[in-house]
Coordinates of C-alpha atoms in Angstrom, one line a residue:
Chain A
M151 CA -25.0 3.0 -16.4
A152 CA -26.7 0.4 -14.4
V153 CA -28.8 -0.5 -11.5
V154 CA -26.8 -2.1 -8.7
A155 CA -28.6 -4.4 -6.4
L156 CA -27.2 -5.8 -3.2
K157 CA -29.4 -8.5 -1.7
N158 CA -28.7 -9.8 1.8
V159 CA -25.0 -9.3 1.2
G160 CA -22.7 -10.4 3.9
K161 CA -19.0 -10.9 4.4
Q162 CA -17.4 -13.3 6.8
Y163 CA -13.7 -13.3 7.0
P164 CA -12.2 -16.7 7.6
G165 CA -11.5 -17.1 11.3
A166 CA -13.4 -13.9 12.3
A167 CA -16.0 -14.3 15.0
S168 CA -18.5 -11.8 13.6
L169 CA -19.5 -10.7 10.1
A170 CA -17.6 -7.8 8.7
V171 CA -20.8 -6.8 6.8
E172 CA -24.2 -8.2 7.6
D173 CA -27.3 -8.4 5.5
F174 CA -26.8 -5.4 3.3
N175 CA -29.8 -4.6 1.1
L176 CA -29.8 -1.8 -1.4
T177 CA -31.1 -1.3 -4.9
T178 CA -29.9 1.8 -6.6
H179 CA -31.7 3.8 -9.2
D180 CA -30.0 4.1 -12.6
G181 CA -27.3 6.8 -12.3
E182 CA -27.7 7.3 -8.6
F183 CA -25.0 8.7 -6.3
I184 CA -24.9 6.5 -3.2
V185 CA -22.6 7.3 -0.3
L186 CA -21.5 4.7 2.2
V187 CA -20.6 6.4 5.5
G188 CA -19.7 5.4 9.0
P189 CA -16.8 5.3 11.4
S190 CA -13.6 3.3 10.7
G191 CA -14.2 -0.4 10.6
C192 CA -17.9 -0.2 10.0
G193 CA -17.7 -2.3 6.8
K194 CA -18.2 0.5 4.2
T195 CA -15.0 -0.1 2.4
T196 CA -15.5 -3.9 2.6
T197 CA -18.9 -3.4 1.0
M198 CA -17.4 -1.4 -1.8
R199 CA -14.7 -3.9 -2.4
M200 CA -17.3 -6.6 -2.6
I201 CA -19.1 -4.7 -5.3
A202 CA -15.7 -4.3 -7.1
G203 CA -15.0 -8.0 -6.8
L204 CA -11.8 -7.3 -4.9
E205 CA -13.3 -9.2 -2.0
E206 CA -15.8 -12.1 -2.3
H207 CA -19.1 -11.7 -0.6
T208 CA -19.9 -14.8 1.5
Q209 CA -23.6 -14.2 1.7
G210 CA -26.4 -12.9 -0.6
T211 CA -26.0 -11.7 -4.2
I212 CA -24.7 -8.6 -5.9
E213 CA -26.2 -7.7 -9.3
I214 CA -24.8 -5.1 -11.6
G215 CA -27.1 -4.2 -14.5
G216 CA -29.3 -7.2 -13.7
R217 CA -26.4 -9.6 -13.9
D218 CA -25.4 -11.6 -10.8
V219 CA -21.7 -10.9 -10.5
T220 CA -21.0 -13.6 -7.9
G221 CA -17.7 -15.2 -8.9
V222 CA -17.1 -12.6 -11.7
V223 CA -13.6 -11.2 -11.5
P224 CA -13.2 -7.4 -11.2
K225 CA -12.2 -6.8 -14.8
D226 CA -15.4 -8.4 -16.1
R227 CA -17.7 -6.4 -13.8
D228 CA -17.6 -3.3 -16.0
I229 CA -16.7 -1.1 -13.0
A230 CA -14.1 1.6 -12.4
M231 CA -12.6 2.4 -9.1
V232 CA -10.9 5.4 -7.6
F233 CA -8.6 4.5 -4.8
Q234 CA -7.8 6.5 -1.6
S235 CA -4.1 6.3 -2.5
Y236 CA -5.0 7.1 -6.2
A237 CA -3.0 4.0 -7.2
L238 CA -1.6 5.7 -10.3
Y239 CA 1.0 3.6 -12.1
P240 CA 4.2 5.5 -11.1
H241 CA 6.2 4.5 -14.2
M242 CA 3.6 5.6 -16.7
S243 CA 2.7 9.1 -17.9
V244 CA -0.7 10.5 -17.2
R245 CA -1.7 9.6 -20.7
D246 CA -0.6 6.0 -20.3
N247 CA -2.2 5.7 -16.9
M248 CA -5.5 6.7 -18.4
A249 CA -5.1 4.6 -21.5
F250 CA -3.9 1.5 -19.7
S251 CA -7.4 -0.2 -19.5
L252 CA -8.3 0.7 -23.0
K253 CA -5.0 -0.7 -24.3
L254 CA -5.6 -3.9 -22.5
K255 CA -9.0 -4.1 -24.2
K256 CA -7.2 -3.6 -27.5
Y257 CA -9.1 -0.4 -28.6
A258 CA -7.9 1.3 -31.7
K259 CA -5.2 3.8 -31.1
A260 CA -7.2 6.8 -32.4
D261 CA -10.1 5.8 -30.3
I262 CA -7.9 5.6 -27.2
N263 CA -6.4 9.0 -27.8
K264 CA -9.8 10.5 -28.3
R265 CA -11.2 9.1 -25.1
V266 CA -8.2 10.1 -23.1
E267 CA -8.2 13.6 -24.5
D268 CA -11.9 14.0 -23.9
A269 CA -11.6 12.9 -20.3
A270 CA -8.6 15.1 -19.8
E271 CA -10.5 18.0 -21.2
V272 CA -13.5 17.4 -18.8
L273 CA -11.1 17.2 -15.9
G274 CA -8.9 20.1 -17.0
I275 CA -5.7 18.0 -17.0
T276 CA -4.9 18.3 -20.7
P277 CA -1.5 20.1 -20.1
L278 CA -0.5 17.3 -17.7
L279 CA -0.9 14.4 -20.1
D280 CA 2.8 13.8 -20.6
R281 CA 3.9 14.1 -17.0
K282 CA 4.6 11.3 -14.6
P283 CA 2.5 11.0 -11.5
R284 CA 5.3 12.0 -9.2
A285 CA 5.4 15.4 -10.9
L286 CA 1.8 16.1 -10.0
S287 CA 0.3 17.7 -6.9
G288 CA -2.2 15.8 -4.8
G289 CA -5.2 17.5 -6.5
Q290 CA -3.9 16.8 -9.9
R291 CA -3.2 13.1 -9.1
Q292 CA -6.8 12.9 -7.9
R293 CA -8.0 14.2 -11.2
V294 CA -5.9 11.7 -13.1
A295 CA -7.3 8.9 -10.9
L296 CA -10.8 10.2 -11.8
G297 CA -9.8 10.4 -15.5
R298 CA -8.5 6.8 -15.4
A299 CA -12.0 5.8 -14.2
I300 CA -14.0 7.8 -16.7
V301 CA -12.2 6.9 -19.9
R302 CA -13.5 3.4 -19.3
Q303 CA -17.1 4.6 -19.5
P304 CA -18.0 1.9 -17.0
Q305 CA -21.5 1.0 -15.7
V306 CA -20.5 1.8 -12.2
F307 CA -18.0 4.1 -10.4
L308 CA -16.6 3.1 -7.1
M309 CA -14.8 5.7 -5.1
D310 CA -13.0 4.8 -1.9
E311 CA -12.4 7.9 0.2
P312 CA -11.0 9.6 -2.8
L313 CA -10.6 13.0 -1.1
S314 CA -9.1 12.1 2.2
N315 CA -5.5 12.7 1.1
L316 CA -6.3 16.3 0.0
D317 CA -6.1 19.4 2.2
A318 CA -9.3 20.9 3.5
K319 CA -9.8 23.6 0.8
L320 CA -9.1 21.4 -2.1
R321 CA -11.4 18.8 -0.6
V322 CA -14.3 21.2 -0.8
D323 CA -13.5 22.1 -4.4
M324 CA -13.1 18.5 -5.5
R325 CA -16.3 17.6 -3.7
A326 CA -18.2 20.0 -5.9
E327 CA -16.4 18.8 -9.0
I328 CA -17.1 15.2 -8.4
T329 CA -20.8 16.1 -7.9
K330 CA -20.8 18.0 -11.2
L331 CA -19.0 15.2 -13.0
H332 CA -21.6 12.8 -11.7
R333 CA -24.4 15.0 -13.0
K334 CA -22.7 15.2 -16.4
L335 CA -21.9 11.5 -16.8
G336 CA -24.9 10.1 -15.0
V337 CA -23.1 6.9 -14.0
T338 CA -24.2 5.0 -10.9
T339 CA -21.7 5.8 -8.3
F340 CA -20.8 4.4 -4.9
Y341 CA -18.7 6.7 -2.7
V342 CA -17.2 5.7 0.6
T343 CA -16.3 8.3 3.2
H344 CA -16.1 8.6 6.9
D345 CA -16.8 12.3 6.7
Q346 CA -20.5 13.0 7.2
T347 CA -20.2 16.5 5.6
E348 CA -19.0 14.8 2.4
A349 CA -21.8 12.3 2.6
M350 CA -24.5 15.0 3.1
T351 CA -23.2 17.3 0.4
M352 CA -22.7 14.6 -2.3
G353 CA -25.0 11.7 -1.7
Q354 CA -28.5 11.4 -3.3
R355 CA -28.9 8.6 -0.8
I356 CA -26.7 7.8 2.1
A357 CA -26.2 4.4 3.7
V358 CA -25.0 4.9 7.3
M359 CA -23.2 1.9 8.6
K360 CA -22.0 0.8 12.0
D361 CA -20.2 -2.5 13.0
G362 CA -21.0 -4.0 9.6
V363 CA -24.7 -3.3 9.9
V364 CA -26.6 -0.7 7.8
Q365 CA -28.4 1.7 10.2
Q366 CA -30.3 3.6 7.6
I367 CA -30.4 4.3 3.9
D368 CA -32.1 7.6 3.1
S369 CA -31.7 11.0 1.5
P370 CA -29.6 13.6 3.4
N371 CA -32.6 15.5 4.6
N372 CA -34.4 12.5 5.9
L373 CA -31.2 11.3 7.7
Y374 CA -31.0 14.7 9.3
Q375 CA -34.7 15.1 10.2
Q376 CA -35.7 11.4 10.8
P377 CA -32.6 9.5 11.9
A378 CA -33.4 5.9 12.5
N379 CA -31.7 5.7 15.9
V380 CA -29.4 7.4 18.3
F381 CA -26.3 6.5 16.3
V382 CA -27.5 8.0 13.1
G383 CA -28.8 11.1 15.0
G384 CA -25.4 11.6 16.5
F385 CA -23.4 10.8 13.4
I386 CA -25.2 13.0 10.9
G387 CA -24.9 16.8 11.5
T388 CA -22.1 19.0 12.7
P389 CA -21.6 19.8 15.5
A390 CA -23.2 16.5 16.7
M391 CA -26.6 16.3 18.2
N392 CA -26.8 16.7 22.0
F393 CA -28.3 13.8 23.9
L394 CA -29.9 14.1 27.3
D395 CA -31.2 11.3 29.5
A396 CA -34.6 12.4 30.8
A397 CA -37.4 11.3 33.0
V398 CA -40.9 11.8 31.6
A399 CA -43.8 12.9 33.8
N400 CA -46.8 15.0 33.1
G401 CA -45.8 15.6 29.5
T402 CA -42.5 17.0 30.5
A403 CA -39.0 15.5 30.1
T404 CA -36.8 16.5 33.0
G405 CA -33.3 15.9 34.2
P406 CA -30.6 17.6 36.1
D407 CA -30.8 21.3 35.2
F408 CA -33.2 20.9 32.4
S409 CA -37.0 20.7 31.8
L410 CA -38.5 20.3 28.4
A411 CA -42.3 20.3 27.7
L412 CA -43.4 17.8 25.1
D413 CA -45.9 18.8 22.4
A414 CA -48.9 16.6 21.6
A415 CA -47.2 14.5 19.0
R416 CA -44.3 13.8 21.4
R417 CA -46.5 13.1 24.3
E418 CA -48.2 10.5 22.2
V419 CA -45.1 8.7 21.1
A420 CA -43.6 8.8 24.6
G421 CA -46.7 6.9 25.7
T422 CA -46.2 5.4 29.1
R423 CA -42.4 5.5 29.0
E424 CA -40.8 6.9 32.1
R425 CA -37.4 7.5 30.6
L426 CA -36.3 8.8 27.2
H427 CA -33.3 10.0 25.4
V428 CA -33.9 13.5 24.2
G429 CA -31.9 14.7 21.2
I430 CA -31.4 18.4 20.4
R431 CA -29.3 19.7 17.5
P432 CA -27.0 22.6 18.4
E433 CA -28.6 24.8 15.7
H434 CA -32.0 24.4 17.4
L435 CA -30.8 25.7 20.8
H436 CA -31.1 29.5 21.5
L437 CA -30.1 31.7 24.4
A438 CA -33.2 32.1 26.5
G439 CA -32.5 35.4 28.2
N440 CA -33.7 35.7 31.8
E441 CA -37.4 35.0 31.4
A442 CA -38.5 31.8 33.0
D443 CA -39.3 29.3 30.2
A444 CA -41.0 25.9 30.2
Q445 CA -38.3 24.8 27.7
S446 CA -35.0 25.4 29.3
L447 CA -31.6 24.0 29.9
K448 CA -29.4 25.8 32.4
G449 CA -25.7 25.6 33.0
E450 CA -22.3 27.1 33.1
V451 CA -20.5 28.0 29.8
E452 CA -17.3 26.0 29.5
V453 CA -16.1 26.8 26.0
V454 CA -16.8 29.7 23.6
E455 CA -15.8 29.2 20.0
P456 CA -16.4 32.2 17.7
L457 CA -16.5 31.1 14.1
G458 CA -17.3 34.4 12.6
A459 CA -20.7 33.8 11.1
L460 CA -21.8 32.1 14.3
T461 CA -20.5 31.2 17.7
M462 CA -20.4 27.7 19.2
I463 CA -20.7 27.4 23.0
Q464 CA -20.4 24.4 25.3
V465 CA -22.6 24.5 28.3
R466 CA -22.5 21.9 31.2
V467 CA -26.1 21.0 31.9
G468 CA -26.1 18.6 34.8
D469 CA -23.5 16.0 33.9
T470 CA -23.9 16.5 30.1
K471 CA -22.0 18.8 27.8
V472 CA -24.4 20.6 25.6
T473 CA -23.3 22.3 22.4
A474 CA -25.3 25.3 21.2
Q475 CA -25.0 27.5 18.2
I476 CA -25.6 31.2 18.9
E477 CA -25.4 34.5 17.1
P478 CA -22.0 36.1 17.1
H479 CA -23.5 39.4 18.5
Q480 CA -24.7 37.5 21.6
Q481 CA -22.0 38.1 24.2
V482 CA -21.3 35.1 26.3
E483 CA -18.2 34.6 28.4
M484 CA -16.7 31.4 29.8
G485 CA -18.0 30.9 33.3
D486 CA -21.3 32.6 32.7
T487 CA -24.5 30.7 33.7
V488 CA -26.9 30.7 30.8
A489 CA -30.3 29.3 30.0
L490 CA -30.9 27.7 26.6
T491 CA -34.2 27.0 25.0
C492 CA -35.4 24.8 22.1
A493 CA -38.8 24.8 20.3
A494 CA -40.9 21.8 21.3
D495 CA -41.1 20.5 17.7
K496 CA -37.3 20.4 17.4
L497 CA -36.9 17.7 20.0
Y498 CA -35.9 14.2 18.8
L499 CA -37.0 11.4 21.1
F500 CA -35.3 8.0 21.3
D501 CA -36.2 4.9 23.2
T502 CA -33.8 4.4 26.0
E503 CA -33.6 0.6 25.6
S504 CA -33.6 0.1 21.9
Q505 CA -32.0 3.4 21.0
D506 CA -34.5 3.7 18.1
T507 CA -36.1 6.9 17.1
L508 CA -39.6 7.6 18.4
I509 CA -39.9 10.9 16.7
G510 CA -37.8 13.1 14.6
I511 CA -38.5 16.7 13.4
D512 CA -40.8 18.2 10.9
S513 CA -42.7 15.2 9.7
G514 CA -44.3 13.1 12.4
V515 CA -43.3 9.6 13.4
A516 CA -40.0 8.3 12.1
D517 CA -39.9 5.5 9.6
Q518 CA -38.9 2.1 10.8
P519 CA -35.2 1.7 10.6
A520 CA -34.1 0.4 7.2
A521 CA -31.9 -2.4 8.5
Chain B
M933 CA 33.1 28.5 6.4
S934 CA 30.8 26.7 8.9
A935 CA 30.5 23.7 6.6
Q936 CA 34.3 23.6 6.3
A937 CA 34.6 23.8 10.1
K938 CA 32.1 21.0 10.6
R939 CA 34.0 18.8 8.1
F940 CA 37.2 19.0 10.2
S941 CA 35.6 18.7 13.7
G942 CA 37.3 16.3 16.1
A943 CA 34.6 13.6 15.9
N944 CA 34.7 13.6 12.1
I945 CA 38.5 13.3 12.1
A946 CA 38.3 10.4 14.6
F947 CA 35.7 8.6 12.5
G948 CA 37.7 9.2 9.4
V949 CA 40.8 7.7 11.0
L950 CA 38.8 4.7 12.3
G951 CA 37.2 4.2 8.9
W952 CA 40.5 4.1 7.1
A953 CA 42.0 1.8 9.7
V954 CA 39.1 -0.7 9.4
A955 CA 39.3 -0.4 5.6
L956 CA 43.0 -1.1 5.6
L957 CA 42.6 -4.1 7.8
M958 CA 39.9 -5.5 5.5
F959 CA 41.7 -4.8 2.3
L960 CA 45.1 -5.9 3.5
P961 CA 44.7 -9.5 2.1
L962 CA 43.7 -8.0 -1.2
I963 CA 46.7 -5.7 -1.3
W964 CA 48.9 -8.6 -0.3
L965 CA 47.4 -10.6 -3.1
L966 CA 47.9 -7.9 -5.6
V967 CA 51.5 -7.2 -4.5
T968 CA 52.4 -10.9 -4.5
A969 CA 51.1 -11.3 -8.0
F970 CA 53.8 -9.1 -9.3
K971 CA 56.6 -10.9 -7.5
T972 CA 58.7 -13.9 -8.5
E973 CA 58.0 -17.2 -6.8
A974 CA 61.3 -16.8 -4.8
E975 CA 60.4 -13.3 -3.6
A976 CA 56.9 -14.5 -2.7
F977 CA 58.3 -17.2 -0.5
T978 CA 60.6 -15.1 1.7
V979 CA 59.7 -15.3 5.3
T980 CA 60.0 -11.5 5.9
P981 CA 57.8 -10.2 3.1
Q982 CA 59.6 -7.9 0.8
L983 CA 58.1 -4.5 0.4
F984 CA 60.4 -3.3 -2.3
F985 CA 61.0 -5.5 -5.3
E986 CA 61.1 -5.2 -9.0
P987 CA 57.6 -5.9 -10.3
T988 CA 57.3 -8.6 -12.9
L989 CA 54.6 -9.9 -15.1
D990 CA 56.0 -13.5 -15.1
S991 CA 53.3 -14.9 -12.9
F992 CA 50.6 -13.5 -15.0
K993 CA 52.2 -14.9 -18.1
A994 CA 52.4 -18.3 -16.4
A995 CA 48.8 -18.1 -15.2
L996 CA 47.6 -17.2 -18.7
A997 CA 49.8 -19.8 -20.4
Q998 CA 48.1 -22.2 -22.7
G999 CA 48.4 -25.2 -20.4
A1000 CA 46.8 -23.3 -17.4
G1001 CA 43.5 -23.0 -19.3
Y1002 CA 42.4 -19.6 -17.9
W1003 CA 39.9 -18.9 -20.7
H1004 CA 38.3 -22.3 -20.3
Y1005 CA 37.7 -21.7 -16.6
A1006 CA 36.7 -18.1 -17.1
W1007 CA 34.1 -19.1 -19.7
N1008 CA 32.6 -21.7 -17.4
S1009 CA 32.5 -19.1 -14.6
V1010 CA 30.7 -16.5 -16.8
F1011 CA 28.3 -19.1 -18.2
T1012 CA 27.4 -20.7 -14.9
A1013 CA 27.0 -17.4 -13.1
L1014 CA 24.9 -15.8 -15.8
A1015 CA 22.7 -18.9 -16.4
S1016 CA 22.1 -19.5 -12.8
T1017 CA 21.2 -15.9 -12.3
V1018 CA 18.8 -15.8 -15.2
I1019 CA 17.1 -19.1 -14.2
G1020 CA 17.1 -18.0 -10.6
L1021 CA 15.3 -14.7 -11.5
M1022 CA 12.8 -16.5 -13.6
L1023 CA 11.9 -18.7 -10.6
T1024 CA 12.2 -15.9 -8.1
V1025 CA 9.8 -13.4 -9.7
P1026 CA 6.7 -15.6 -9.7
A1027 CA 7.5 -17.0 -6.2
A1028 CA 8.0 -13.7 -4.6
Y1029 CA 5.1 -12.2 -6.5
A1030 CA 2.7 -14.8 -5.1
M1031 CA 4.0 -14.4 -1.6
A1032 CA 4.0 -10.6 -1.6
F1033 CA 0.6 -10.0 -3.3
Y1034 CA -1.3 -13.1 -2.5
P1035 CA 0.0 -14.1 1.0
S1036 CA -1.5 -17.1 2.7
K1037 CA -1.2 -18.2 6.3
R1038 CA 1.9 -20.1 5.5
T1039 CA 3.8 -17.4 3.7
D1040 CA 5.9 -16.3 6.6
F1041 CA 6.7 -19.8 7.5
T1042 CA 7.7 -20.6 3.9
L1043 CA 10.1 -17.6 3.8
V1044 CA 11.8 -18.6 7.1
W1045 CA 12.0 -22.2 6.0
M1046 CA 13.6 -21.2 2.7
V1047 CA 16.2 -19.2 4.4
S1048 CA 16.7 -21.9 7.0
T1049 CA 18.0 -24.2 4.3
K1050 CA 20.9 -21.9 4.1
F1051 CA 21.8 -22.8 7.7
I1052 CA 22.9 -26.3 6.7
P1053 CA 26.6 -26.4 5.9
A1054 CA 27.3 -27.4 2.3
V1055 CA 29.5 -30.3 3.4
G1056 CA 26.5 -31.7 5.2
V1057 CA 24.7 -32.4 1.9
L1058 CA 27.8 -33.0 -0.2
V1059 CA 27.7 -36.8 -0.1
P1060 CA 24.0 -37.2 -1.0
I1061 CA 24.2 -34.6 -3.7
F1062 CA 27.4 -36.1 -5.0
L1063 CA 25.8 -39.6 -5.2
V1064 CA 22.7 -38.2 -6.9
Y1065 CA 24.8 -36.4 -9.4
K1066 CA 26.9 -39.4 -10.0
T1067 CA 23.8 -41.5 -10.6
I1068 CA 22.2 -39.1 -13.1
G1069 CA 25.5 -38.2 -14.7
L1070 CA 25.7 -34.6 -13.8
L1071 CA 29.2 -34.7 -12.3
D1072 CA 31.6 -32.3 -14.1
N1073 CA 28.6 -30.9 -16.1
V1074 CA 28.0 -27.1 -16.3
W1075 CA 24.2 -27.6 -16.1
G1076 CA 24.7 -29.6 -12.9
L1077 CA 26.7 -26.7 -11.5
I1078 CA 24.1 -24.2 -12.7
A1079 CA 21.3 -26.2 -11.0
L1080 CA 23.3 -26.2 -7.7
Y1081 CA 24.0 -22.5 -7.9
T1082 CA 20.4 -21.6 -8.7
A1083 CA 19.2 -23.7 -5.8
M1084 CA 21.9 -22.2 -3.5
N1085 CA 20.9 -18.6 -4.4
L1086 CA 17.1 -19.0 -4.6
P1087 CA 16.3 -18.4 -0.9
I1088 CA 18.1 -15.1 -0.7
M1089 CA 16.9 -14.0 -4.1
I1090 CA 13.3 -14.7 -3.3
W1091 CA 13.7 -13.0 0.0
M1092 CA 15.1 -9.9 -1.6
V1093 CA 12.6 -9.6 -4.4
Y1094 CA 9.8 -10.4 -1.9
S1095 CA 10.8 -7.4 0.2
Y1096 CA 10.9 -5.3 -2.9
F1097 CA 7.5 -6.3 -4.0
R1098 CA 6.1 -5.8 -0.5
D1099 CA 7.0 -2.1 -0.7
I1100 CA 4.9 -1.7 -3.8
P1101 CA 1.4 -0.7 -2.8
K1102 CA -1.1 -3.5 -3.2
D1103 CA -3.6 -0.9 -4.5
L1104 CA -1.6 -0.9 -7.8
V1105 CA -2.3 -4.6 -8.3
E1106 CA -6.0 -4.0 -7.5
A1107 CA -6.1 -1.0 -9.8
A1108 CA -4.6 -3.1 -12.6
N1109 CA -7.1 -5.9 -11.9
I1110 CA -10.0 -3.5 -12.2
D1111 CA -8.4 -1.9 -15.3
G1112 CA -8.7 -5.4 -16.9
A1113 CA -5.1 -6.7 -16.6
S1114 CA -4.6 -10.4 -16.1
M1115 CA -2.2 -11.6 -13.4
G1116 CA 0.5 -12.0 -15.9
Q1117 CA -0.1 -8.5 -17.4
T1118 CA -0.2 -7.0 -14.0
M1119 CA 3.2 -8.6 -13.2
L1120 CA 4.8 -7.7 -16.5
K1121 CA 3.4 -4.2 -17.1
V1122 CA 2.9 -2.8 -13.7
I1123 CA 4.9 -4.5 -11.0
L1124 CA 8.1 -5.5 -12.8
P1125 CA 8.9 -2.1 -14.2
L1126 CA 8.6 -0.7 -10.7
A1127 CA 10.8 -3.4 -9.3
T1128 CA 13.5 -3.1 -11.9
P1129 CA 16.1 -1.7 -9.5
G1130 CA 15.4 -4.5 -7.0
L1131 CA 15.6 -7.2 -9.7
A1132 CA 18.9 -5.7 -10.9
S1133 CA 20.5 -5.7 -7.5
T1134 CA 19.1 -9.2 -6.8
G1135 CA 20.6 -10.4 -10.1
L1136 CA 23.9 -8.8 -9.3
L1137 CA 24.1 -10.4 -5.9
A1138 CA 23.3 -13.8 -7.4
L1139 CA 25.9 -13.3 -10.1
I1140 CA 28.6 -12.4 -7.5
L1141 CA 27.6 -15.3 -5.2
A1142 CA 27.7 -17.8 -8.1
W1143 CA 31.0 -16.3 -9.4
N1144 CA 32.7 -16.6 -6.0
E1145 CA 31.4 -20.1 -5.3
S1146 CA 34.2 -22.6 -4.9
F1147 CA 33.1 -25.4 -2.7
W1148 CA 30.7 -27.1 -5.2
S1149 CA 32.9 -26.2 -8.2
I1150 CA 35.9 -27.9 -6.6
T1151 CA 34.0 -31.0 -5.4
M1152 CA 31.6 -31.6 -8.2
T1153 CA 33.7 -30.9 -11.3
N1154 CA 36.9 -32.2 -12.6
Y1155 CA 37.8 -30.1 -15.6
Q1156 CA 35.0 -29.9 -18.1
A1157 CA 32.7 -27.8 -16.0
S1158 CA 35.3 -26.3 -13.6
T1159 CA 35.1 -22.6 -12.8
L1160 CA 37.8 -20.1 -11.8
P1161 CA 38.1 -21.3 -8.2
V1162 CA 39.3 -24.7 -9.5
Y1163 CA 41.8 -22.9 -11.7
I1164 CA 43.1 -21.0 -8.7
A1165 CA 43.3 -24.1 -6.6
S1166 CA 45.2 -25.9 -9.4
F1167 CA 48.3 -23.7 -8.5
K1168 CA 48.5 -25.6 -5.2
S1169 CA 50.1 -28.8 -6.2
A1170 CA 51.8 -31.8 -4.5
E1171 CA 55.2 -30.1 -5.1
G1172 CA 54.1 -27.1 -3.0
M1173 CA 52.4 -23.7 -3.2
F1174 CA 53.1 -21.4 -6.1
W1175 CA 52.2 -18.3 -4.2
A1176 CA 53.0 -15.8 -6.9
K1177 CA 51.2 -17.7 -9.7
M1178 CA 48.3 -18.4 -7.5
S1179 CA 48.1 -14.7 -6.6
A1180 CA 48.2 -13.7 -10.3
A1181 CA 45.5 -16.3 -11.0
S1182 CA 43.4 -15.0 -8.2
V1183 CA 43.7 -11.4 -9.4
L1184 CA 42.7 -12.5 -12.9
S1185 CA 39.7 -14.3 -11.3
I1186 CA 38.4 -11.6 -9.1
A1187 CA 39.1 -8.7 -11.4
P1188 CA 35.9 -9.0 -13.5
I1189 CA 33.6 -9.2 -10.6
I1190 CA 35.4 -6.3 -8.8
V1191 CA 35.0 -4.1 -11.8
L1192 CA 31.3 -5.1 -12.1
G1193 CA 30.8 -4.5 -8.4
W1194 CA 32.4 -1.2 -8.6
F1195 CA 30.0 0.0 -11.2
A1196 CA 27.0 -1.5 -9.4
Q1197 CA 27.8 -0.7 -5.8
R1198 CA 25.3 2.1 -5.5
Q1199 CA 22.6 -0.1 -6.9
M1200 CA 23.7 -2.9 -4.6
V1201 CA 23.5 -0.9 -1.4
R1202 CA 20.1 0.4 -2.4
G1203 CA 18.9 -3.1 -3.1
L1204 CA 20.1 -4.6 0.1
T1205 CA 18.7 -1.9 2.3
F1206 CA 15.5 -1.3 0.3
G1207 CA 12.5 -1.5 2.6
A1208 CA 14.5 -1.2 5.7
V1209 CA 13.6 2.4 6.1
K1210 CA 10.3 3.9 5.0

């Protein structure tokens, strides 16, 4: 267990024009579960590999448990890593896979057996100990990979998209198990994923990255309520936030086929701006019925997706596709013209130029972006 | 029934006939060799080859006679082939490992360059190598021959093992690094066990190439270090060709490697095509 501190960490690949990771700053709490999330190529895996020591960082410092690990080889960093491909040794049994690192450290045989068996017990893979990896299912291999990491009792766990090779149902199960395991072991964990649902459900804090730059590091709720900018707003939450380009006049944001009255707080942050990006989450949009409303978006329904518990509809408002989440009993057909409404305090406002958040929901003005 | 019908469809029969025809064409020299080995010298010399004759072991007896020195040459062949293969593998593994798992900008170039050395005809470097060997006293020396064979086979051995290593996920090396293995431990405990089939087929190929090599053996050795090809050539003398004895000698020379190849062919095919198809 240890505090991991990344200070101005950057990575420049030789010959590359721009930095793969730029000015990454993060200090974990002891035993914290940090998720690195972002689209492909955003630098999340590179960041993790720098913590592991598989890639050298070219700028800044990385500290693990107060020790600067610059130039320290992976095996001396006291970390364990779970790979996307699992990277189990195919020619070794499950037991030998898990015992490999302990054998290299010349632990006593009884000690190795005890640790391996304890870890197998925790993960429910005791009956598989004498099998070879090829005789295991994807989920079982995943468990063995986790087991190989936990027998080490390292200071830090690094997990690189460990669930992305599993089918959807198993992924949800393993997600919960990894969270439970983390709570039980209390080891500082870095977890890389491109799946924002995984990030939201697992992370105590989430670092959202784009093009090598951290956009925001915050708790799941804060990311949802107070995204730092348009990118984070759009990346966090499913279905994604709707964005409307609006003109502001007389305390109202208007555009083709929509008109949204701003409340006092929003009028204040809008200031003298004449244009704004308005963000509305699908779950905050409701069918307005026929009554004329100051808050309304009108358009033709293009897609209806019943999901059972709720129904998603896509409405064309002006040139923009707007997704709304409605109750399943509300009958809407493709081709209908509907009016949608949204409470004034559920509007996110973003600066058109800088794309930064002016105001989120629930708690006043958004913090300054972390990066 | 349907499987049976498929087996005897027109296309399959055509391919079958074609396959046998090509095989016959390729193996005809071997058959001729084998048949001639059981003839007398007189029968072997007839202009119209005799198909029916009384087989005799005389040629074999002559080829194995004390003066011919079969066992001397055979031992040299076994020793040079084995030693050059073992030394070759010991050099190949680290070279291929470095290029497969720690590639640099020049790795591709190095690989192509190594293979390009095989484009030079051996005669082209005969004189310089002969003079060097003469100066350092390696003419007619088994170790001189072993050094040549190792150098001759290294490019193709490295290329083969490299392609084997390349198919092993790099993640395994990284996992081993994180698990605390040194580079040597990673190579010995993780990568080599996985590459055993590849190393075996590479070794086999090197063995066969070294065994079959005749150019250097004939030019660089006299008797002490001579291998079986020299022995075969010795049946061609100033007085003329001894076709029957030469055939018997050839059969004795190629038999061990054919038997070995027969047992290893499955391994060989897998080794040579490994990595070609995902």
